XYZ file of C-alpha atoms in Angstrom:
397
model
C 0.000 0.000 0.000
C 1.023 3.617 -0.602
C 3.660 5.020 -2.775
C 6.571 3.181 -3.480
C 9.953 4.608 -2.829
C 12.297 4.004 -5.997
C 15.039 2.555 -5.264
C 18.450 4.446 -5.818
C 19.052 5.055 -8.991
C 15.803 3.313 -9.870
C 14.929 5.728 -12.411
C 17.970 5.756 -14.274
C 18.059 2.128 -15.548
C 14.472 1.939 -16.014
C 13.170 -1.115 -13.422
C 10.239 -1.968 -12.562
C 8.005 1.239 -11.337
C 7.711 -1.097 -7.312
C 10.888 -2.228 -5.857
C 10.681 -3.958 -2.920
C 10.417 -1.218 -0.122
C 7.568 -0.546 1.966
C 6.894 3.113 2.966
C 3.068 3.739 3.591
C 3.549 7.638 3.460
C 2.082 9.666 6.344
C -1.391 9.775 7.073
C -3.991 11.822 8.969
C -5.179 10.991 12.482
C -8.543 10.500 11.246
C -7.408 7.540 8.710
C -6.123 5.574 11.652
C -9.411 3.486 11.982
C -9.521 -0.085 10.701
C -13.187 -2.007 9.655
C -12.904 -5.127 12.003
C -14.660 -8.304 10.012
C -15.997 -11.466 11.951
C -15.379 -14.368 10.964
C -15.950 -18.207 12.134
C -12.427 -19.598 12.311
C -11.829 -23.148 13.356
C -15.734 -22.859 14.947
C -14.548 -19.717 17.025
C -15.709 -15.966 16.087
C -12.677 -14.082 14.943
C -11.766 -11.081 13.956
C -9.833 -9.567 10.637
C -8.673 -6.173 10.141
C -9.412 -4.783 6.921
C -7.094 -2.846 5.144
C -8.019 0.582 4.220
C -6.698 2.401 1.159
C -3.265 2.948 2.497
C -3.371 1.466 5.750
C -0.036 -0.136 7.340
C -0.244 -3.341 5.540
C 2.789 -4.612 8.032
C 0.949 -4.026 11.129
C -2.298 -5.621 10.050
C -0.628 -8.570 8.635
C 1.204 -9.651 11.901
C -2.189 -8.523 14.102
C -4.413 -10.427 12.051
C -2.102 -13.749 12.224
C -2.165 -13.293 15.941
C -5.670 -13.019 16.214
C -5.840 -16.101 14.233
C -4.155 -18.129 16.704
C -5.404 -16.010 19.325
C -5.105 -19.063 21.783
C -1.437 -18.778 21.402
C -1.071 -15.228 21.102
C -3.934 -14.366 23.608
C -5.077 -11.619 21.447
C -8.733 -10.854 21.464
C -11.357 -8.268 21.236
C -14.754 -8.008 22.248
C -17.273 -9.358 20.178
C -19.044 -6.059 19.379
C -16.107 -4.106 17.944
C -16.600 -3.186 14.663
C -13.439 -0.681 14.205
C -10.157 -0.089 15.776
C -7.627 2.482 15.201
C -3.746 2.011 15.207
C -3.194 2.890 18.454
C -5.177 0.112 19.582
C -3.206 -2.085 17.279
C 0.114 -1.062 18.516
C -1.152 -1.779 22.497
C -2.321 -5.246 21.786
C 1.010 -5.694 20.055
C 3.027 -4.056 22.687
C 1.139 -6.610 24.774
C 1.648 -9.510 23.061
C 5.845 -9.120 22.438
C 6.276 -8.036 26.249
C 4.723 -11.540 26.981
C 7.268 -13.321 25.302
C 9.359 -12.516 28.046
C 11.184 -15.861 28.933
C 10.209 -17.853 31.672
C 13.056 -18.647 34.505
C 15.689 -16.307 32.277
C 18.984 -16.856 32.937
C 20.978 -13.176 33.507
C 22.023 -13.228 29.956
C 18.988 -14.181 28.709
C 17.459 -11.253 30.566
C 20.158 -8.995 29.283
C 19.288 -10.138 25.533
C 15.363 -9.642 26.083
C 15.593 -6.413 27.543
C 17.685 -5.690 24.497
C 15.338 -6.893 21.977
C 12.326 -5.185 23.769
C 14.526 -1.729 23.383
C 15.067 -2.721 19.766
C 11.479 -3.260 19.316
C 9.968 -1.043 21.088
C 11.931 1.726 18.444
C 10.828 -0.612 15.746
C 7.212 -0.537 16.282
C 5.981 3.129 14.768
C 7.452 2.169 11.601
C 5.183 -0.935 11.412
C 1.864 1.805 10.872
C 4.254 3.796 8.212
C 5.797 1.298 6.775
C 8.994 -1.091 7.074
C 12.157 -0.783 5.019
C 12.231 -4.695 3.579
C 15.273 -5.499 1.383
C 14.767 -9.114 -0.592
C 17.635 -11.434 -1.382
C 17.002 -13.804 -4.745
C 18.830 -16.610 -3.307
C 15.971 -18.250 -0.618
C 12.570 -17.680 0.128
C 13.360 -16.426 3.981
C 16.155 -14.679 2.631
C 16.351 -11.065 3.607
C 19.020 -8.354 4.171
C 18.903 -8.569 7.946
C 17.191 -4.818 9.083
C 16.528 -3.721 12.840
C 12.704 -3.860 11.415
C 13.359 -7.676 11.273
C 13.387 -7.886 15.227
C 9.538 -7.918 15.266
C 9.241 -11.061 13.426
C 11.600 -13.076 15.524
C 10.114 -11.910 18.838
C 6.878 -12.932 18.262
C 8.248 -15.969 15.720
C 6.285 -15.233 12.738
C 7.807 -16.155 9.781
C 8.330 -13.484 6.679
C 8.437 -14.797 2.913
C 9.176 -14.125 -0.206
C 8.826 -15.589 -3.482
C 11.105 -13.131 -5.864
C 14.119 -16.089 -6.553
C 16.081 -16.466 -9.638
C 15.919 -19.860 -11.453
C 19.023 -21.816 -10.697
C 18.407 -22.930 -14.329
C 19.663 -19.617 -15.929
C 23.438 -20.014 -15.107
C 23.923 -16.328 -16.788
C 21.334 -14.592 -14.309
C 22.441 -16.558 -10.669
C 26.228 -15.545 -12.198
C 24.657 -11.770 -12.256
C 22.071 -11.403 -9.218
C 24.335 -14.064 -7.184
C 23.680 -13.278 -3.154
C 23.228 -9.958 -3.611
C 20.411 -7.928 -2.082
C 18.236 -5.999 -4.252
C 19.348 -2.464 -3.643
C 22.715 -3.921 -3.849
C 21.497 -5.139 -7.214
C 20.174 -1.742 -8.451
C 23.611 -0.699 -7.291
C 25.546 -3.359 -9.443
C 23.392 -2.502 -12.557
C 24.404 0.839 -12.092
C 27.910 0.681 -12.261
C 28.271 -2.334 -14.232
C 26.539 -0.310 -17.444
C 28.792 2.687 -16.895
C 32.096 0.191 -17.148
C 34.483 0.067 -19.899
C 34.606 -3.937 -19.363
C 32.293 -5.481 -22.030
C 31.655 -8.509 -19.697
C 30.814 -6.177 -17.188
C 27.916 -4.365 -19.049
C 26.901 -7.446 -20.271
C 26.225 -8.892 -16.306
C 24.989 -5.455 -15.415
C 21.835 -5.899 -19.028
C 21.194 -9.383 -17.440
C 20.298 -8.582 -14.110
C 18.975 -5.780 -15.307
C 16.548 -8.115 -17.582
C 16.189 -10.208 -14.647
C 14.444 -7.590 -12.333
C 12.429 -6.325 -15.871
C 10.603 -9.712 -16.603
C 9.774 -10.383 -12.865
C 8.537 -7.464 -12.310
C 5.696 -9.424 -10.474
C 8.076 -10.148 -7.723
C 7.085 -13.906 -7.795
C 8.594 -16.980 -9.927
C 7.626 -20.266 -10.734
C 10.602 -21.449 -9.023
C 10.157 -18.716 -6.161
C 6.432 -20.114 -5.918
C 7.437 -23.981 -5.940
C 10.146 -23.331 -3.263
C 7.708 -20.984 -1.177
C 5.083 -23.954 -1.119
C 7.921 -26.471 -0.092
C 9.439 -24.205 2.330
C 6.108 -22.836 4.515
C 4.741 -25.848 6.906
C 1.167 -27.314 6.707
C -0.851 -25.031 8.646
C 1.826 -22.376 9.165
C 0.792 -18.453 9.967
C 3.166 -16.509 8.107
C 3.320 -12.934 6.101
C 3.861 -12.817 2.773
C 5.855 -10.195 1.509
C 5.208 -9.055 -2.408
C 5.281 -5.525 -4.389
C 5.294 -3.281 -1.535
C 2.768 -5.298 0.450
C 2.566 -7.550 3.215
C -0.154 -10.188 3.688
C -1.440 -12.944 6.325
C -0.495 -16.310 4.425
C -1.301 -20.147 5.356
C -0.001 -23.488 3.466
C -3.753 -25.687 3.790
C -3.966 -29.102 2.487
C -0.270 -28.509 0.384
C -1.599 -24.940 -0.862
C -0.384 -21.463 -0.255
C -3.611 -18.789 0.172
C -3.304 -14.723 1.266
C -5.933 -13.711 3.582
C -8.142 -10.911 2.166
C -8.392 -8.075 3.967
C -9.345 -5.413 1.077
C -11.888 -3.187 2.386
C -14.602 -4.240 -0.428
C -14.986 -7.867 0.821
C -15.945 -6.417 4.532
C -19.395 -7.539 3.935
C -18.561 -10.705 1.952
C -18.354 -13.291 4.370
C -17.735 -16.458 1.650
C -14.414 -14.590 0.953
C -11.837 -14.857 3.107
C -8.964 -16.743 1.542
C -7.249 -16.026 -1.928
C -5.095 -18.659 -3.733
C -1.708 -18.015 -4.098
C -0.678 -20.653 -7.608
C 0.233 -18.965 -10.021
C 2.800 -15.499 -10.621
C 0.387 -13.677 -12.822
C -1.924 -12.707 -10.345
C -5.331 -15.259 -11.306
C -6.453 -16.316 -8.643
C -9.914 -18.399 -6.655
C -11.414 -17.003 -3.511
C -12.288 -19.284 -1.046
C -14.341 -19.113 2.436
C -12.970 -20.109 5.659
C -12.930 -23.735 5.335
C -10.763 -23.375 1.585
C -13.834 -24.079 -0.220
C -14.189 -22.103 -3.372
C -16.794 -18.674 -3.750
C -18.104 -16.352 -5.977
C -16.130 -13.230 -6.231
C -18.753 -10.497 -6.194
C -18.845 -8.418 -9.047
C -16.918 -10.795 -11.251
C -18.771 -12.397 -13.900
C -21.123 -15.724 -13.625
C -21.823 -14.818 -9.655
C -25.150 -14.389 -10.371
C -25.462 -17.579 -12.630
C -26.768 -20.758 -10.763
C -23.966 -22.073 -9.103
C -22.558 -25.194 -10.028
C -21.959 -28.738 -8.230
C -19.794 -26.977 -5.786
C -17.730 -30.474 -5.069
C -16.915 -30.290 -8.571
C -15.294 -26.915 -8.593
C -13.396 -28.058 -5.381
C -12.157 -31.081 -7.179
C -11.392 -28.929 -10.337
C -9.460 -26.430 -7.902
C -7.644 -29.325 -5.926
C -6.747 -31.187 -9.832
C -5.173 -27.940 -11.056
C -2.889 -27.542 -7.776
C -1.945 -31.077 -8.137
C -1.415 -30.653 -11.952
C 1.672 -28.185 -11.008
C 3.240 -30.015 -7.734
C 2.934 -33.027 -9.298
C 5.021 -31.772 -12.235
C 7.852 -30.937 -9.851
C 8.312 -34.437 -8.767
C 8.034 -36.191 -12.417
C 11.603 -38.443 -13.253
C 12.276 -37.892 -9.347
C 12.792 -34.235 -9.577
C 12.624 -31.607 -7.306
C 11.229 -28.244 -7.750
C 14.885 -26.766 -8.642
C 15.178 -29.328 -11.202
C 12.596 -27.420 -13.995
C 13.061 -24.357 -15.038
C 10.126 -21.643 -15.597
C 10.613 -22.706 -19.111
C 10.087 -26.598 -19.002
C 7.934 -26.143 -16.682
C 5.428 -23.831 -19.031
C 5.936 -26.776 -22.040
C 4.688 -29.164 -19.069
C 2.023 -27.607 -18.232
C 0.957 -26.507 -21.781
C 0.784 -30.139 -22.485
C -1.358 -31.107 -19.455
C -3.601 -28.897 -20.203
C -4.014 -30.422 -24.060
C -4.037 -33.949 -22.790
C -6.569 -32.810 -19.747
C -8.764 -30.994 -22.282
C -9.259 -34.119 -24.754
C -9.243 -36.435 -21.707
C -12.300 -34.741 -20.041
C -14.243 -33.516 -23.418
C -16.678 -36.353 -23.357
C -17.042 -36.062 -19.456
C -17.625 -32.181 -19.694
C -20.548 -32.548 -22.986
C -22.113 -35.027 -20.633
C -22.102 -32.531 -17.794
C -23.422 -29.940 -19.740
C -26.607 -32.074 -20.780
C -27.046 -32.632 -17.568
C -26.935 -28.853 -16.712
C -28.881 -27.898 -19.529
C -31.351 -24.684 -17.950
C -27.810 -23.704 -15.834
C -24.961 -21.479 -16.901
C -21.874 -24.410 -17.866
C -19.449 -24.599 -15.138
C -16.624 -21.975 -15.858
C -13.718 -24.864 -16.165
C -10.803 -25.510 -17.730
C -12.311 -27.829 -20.641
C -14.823 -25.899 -21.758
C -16.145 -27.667 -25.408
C -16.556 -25.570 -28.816
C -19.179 -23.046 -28.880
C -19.172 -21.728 -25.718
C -22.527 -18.932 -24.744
C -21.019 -15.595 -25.983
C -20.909 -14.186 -22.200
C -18.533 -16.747 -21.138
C -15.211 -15.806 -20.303
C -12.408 -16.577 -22.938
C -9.634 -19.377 -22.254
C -6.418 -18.217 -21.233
C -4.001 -19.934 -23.948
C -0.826 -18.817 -21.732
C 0.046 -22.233 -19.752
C -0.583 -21.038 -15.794
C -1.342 -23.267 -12.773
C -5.090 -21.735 -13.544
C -7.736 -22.598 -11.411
C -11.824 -22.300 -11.999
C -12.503 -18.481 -11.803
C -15.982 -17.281 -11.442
C-alpha cells in the first residue's frame, strides 16, 4: 500500500516502477481506523482487520495472524467491535511481544530480552508507516537482515518471499548471485557505466532479470515458497510493496483478504496463491471455493460446488505433481520446461475430459456451464475466454 519509494538510482536504468520497499507515506489521524470483520475460524468468532486504502499493511498482517491463533497469542477483542484504530493495534502488540518474556531467564537471557524489547519497542511506529524490507534472490526467507526484522523473531512469525532467480539460468544466478536488491540496483548501475564489455553485459542481465519479474514472484520462487512454509503455518507474505497474512492448507499457499470491499462478503476470506500472474480463486474459511462479487457468472446458478473443489484441488496437483516427475525436485525445472509441461497437461486434460464435460453440460442444460478448464466448442457468448498462456489456472468465477 502507498507510494513506493524508488530505489536508488531506480529511475535511471528503467526497473520496474515497485521495488521492494515498503513506505506507507504519512497519514492523517482520522485515517487511523480499521473495519474489524468477523469471521468463524476453526468454529470460534474471529476477527480480521481490513485494510483501508493505504493502511499499514505490516501491522495488520502480523495482528491479524495473531488473532488467528489467538489461543497462542492471547489476542482478542470483544465481540461487538466493529473498528479499531492504530493505536489500539500497537497496544495489543506491545502486549503480546512483552509476553514473550522468557520464563526462569537466565541473567544473559534477561540482558538479551531487555535488548530486543529496546530494539522493538523503536521498531514498532514504523510498522503503521511502513517497514524498510530489502529481498535477497537466493531463498525464500532470505532477507538483508534490518533492525525492522526484530519484530518477526520476537513474536516468531515467519516473513516470505517468493522473488528467486531460477538456478536454471546459469547467466542470471552468475549476475544477481547473493546480492540484495538495492545492492542489485547498485551493481546494474555501475556495471553499465564500465568500460569492461563482460561487465555491461552482467549489469543488461540482471537488469533483464528484475524487468521480466517485475511481479516479484517466480515459478521457481512459488514452488520453493510452497515447499518451504509448513502445513498449517501463519506466516506474512511479503510481495510488491505489500505484506499479507499467508497459510499453506492441504499442500496450498492462500493470502488472507483483507481489502476493504470484501468487509461484507463473508464467503471470501482466503485467496489462492498458484500462479505469478496474479489469477487467482477465492475461497471461504474452510478453503472451499466462492463467488467473487462483481466478477462475472456470480449471479449464474452455481454449479456442483464439489466439482469446482475437485477442479481447484486437480489444477494444484497438476503443477506439484510436475515438480516431482523423473524424481525431480522443484529446482530441477526451469520456468521454461515447466510452461511446455504444463501446456501439455492442459491439451491432454482438455481431450481427456471432453466427453465427461458434454455429458455434464446435458445434464446442466437450464444452468450457466461450469466456468472450467475444458470448456467444449461453442461456448454462450458471455462466457469468459480461455487463457491460452500455460498457468497453474484454477476455476474463476
Amino acid at each position: 500500500p502507498g507510494a513506493p519509494v524508488p530505489g536508488p538510482g531506480a529511475g535511471a536504468v528503467g526497473l520496474p516502477a515497485e521495488p521492494p520497499r515498503a513506505r506507507t507515506p504519512s497519514r492523517e489521524a482520522e485515517a487511523d481506523f480499521y473495519c474489524v470483520k468477523w469471521i468463524t475460524w476453526k468454529g470460534e468468532r474471529t476477527p480480521v482487520i481490513m485494510q483501508s486504502e493505504n493502511g499499514p499493511c505490516p501491522l495488520l498482517a502480523i495482528m491479524n495472524i495473531l488473532f488467528l491463533q489467538w489461543k497462542a497469542s492471547g489476542v482478542k477483542l470483544p465481540p461487538q467491535k466493529e473498528v479499531i484504530t492504530a493505536e489500539e493495534l500497537m497496544a495489543h502488540l506491545g502486549d503480546c511481544i512483552l509476553s514473550t518474556q522468557p520464563r526462569e531467564p537466565s541473567e544473559g537471557l534477561q540482558l538479551n530480552f531487555q535488548q530486543n524489547i529496546n530494539d522493538t519497542m523503536t521498531v514498532l511506529p514504523k510498522l503503521s508507516t511502513g517497514l524498510d524490507v530489502n529481498v535477497r534472490f537466493t531463498g525464500v526467507s532470505d532477507f538483508e537482515y534490518t533492525p525492522e526484522c526484530i519484530v518477526f523473531d520476537l513474536l516468531n512469525v515467519p516473513l516470505y518471499h517468493g522473488w528467486l532467480v531460477d538456478p536454471q539460468s546459469p547467466e542470471v544466478v552468475q549476475a544477481v548471485g547473493k546480492l540484495s536488491y538495492n545492492q542489485l540496483v547498485e551493481k546494474i548501475i555501475t556495471c553499465k557505466q564500465a568500460s569492461d564489455s563482460s561487465l555491461v553485459s552482467e549489469g543488461l542481465v540482471a537488469e533483464q532479470f528484475l524487468e521480466s519479474t517485475a511481479s516479484q514472484l517466480t515459478y521457481h520462487g512459488l514452488c520453493e515458497l510452497t515447499a518451504a512454509v509448513r502445513e498449517g503455518e501463519l506466516s506474512v507474505f511479503f510481495r510488491n510493496n505489500h505484506f499479507s497474512t499467508m497459510i499453506k492448507h492441504k499442500g496450498h499457499l492462500y493470502l488472507l483478504v483483507t481489502d476493504q470491499g470484501f468487509l461484507q462478503e463473508e464467503r471470501v476470506v482466503w485467496e489462492s496463491l498458484h500462479n505469478v500472474d496474479g489469477d487467482s480463486c477465492f475461497c471461504d474459511t474452510d478453503f472451499h471455493l466462492s463467488h467473487a462479487p462483481g466478477k462475472e457468472g456470480a449471479t449464474a446458478a452455481p454449479p456442483d460446488h464439489r466439482l469446482q473443489q475437485r477442479q481447484v484441488d486437480q489444477d494444484y496437483m497438476i503443477a506439484l505433481s510436475l515438480q516431482q516427475q523423473q524424481g525431480q525436485d522443484p529446482s530441477a525445472l526451469s520456468d521454461l520446461e515447466l510452461a511446455r509441461q504444463l501446456q501439455q497437461e492442459e491439451y491432454h486434460h482438455h481431450h481427456h475430459h471432453h466427453h465427461q464435460q458434454q455429458q455434464q453440460q446435458q445434464r446442466q442444460q437450464q444452468q450457466v456451464p461450469a466456468q472450467g478448464r475444458a470448456q467444449p466448442a461453442g461456448r454462450p457468448a458471455g462466457e469468459r475466454r480461455q487463457r491460452q498462456k500455460p498457468d497453474l489456472d484454477c476455476t474463476l468465477l
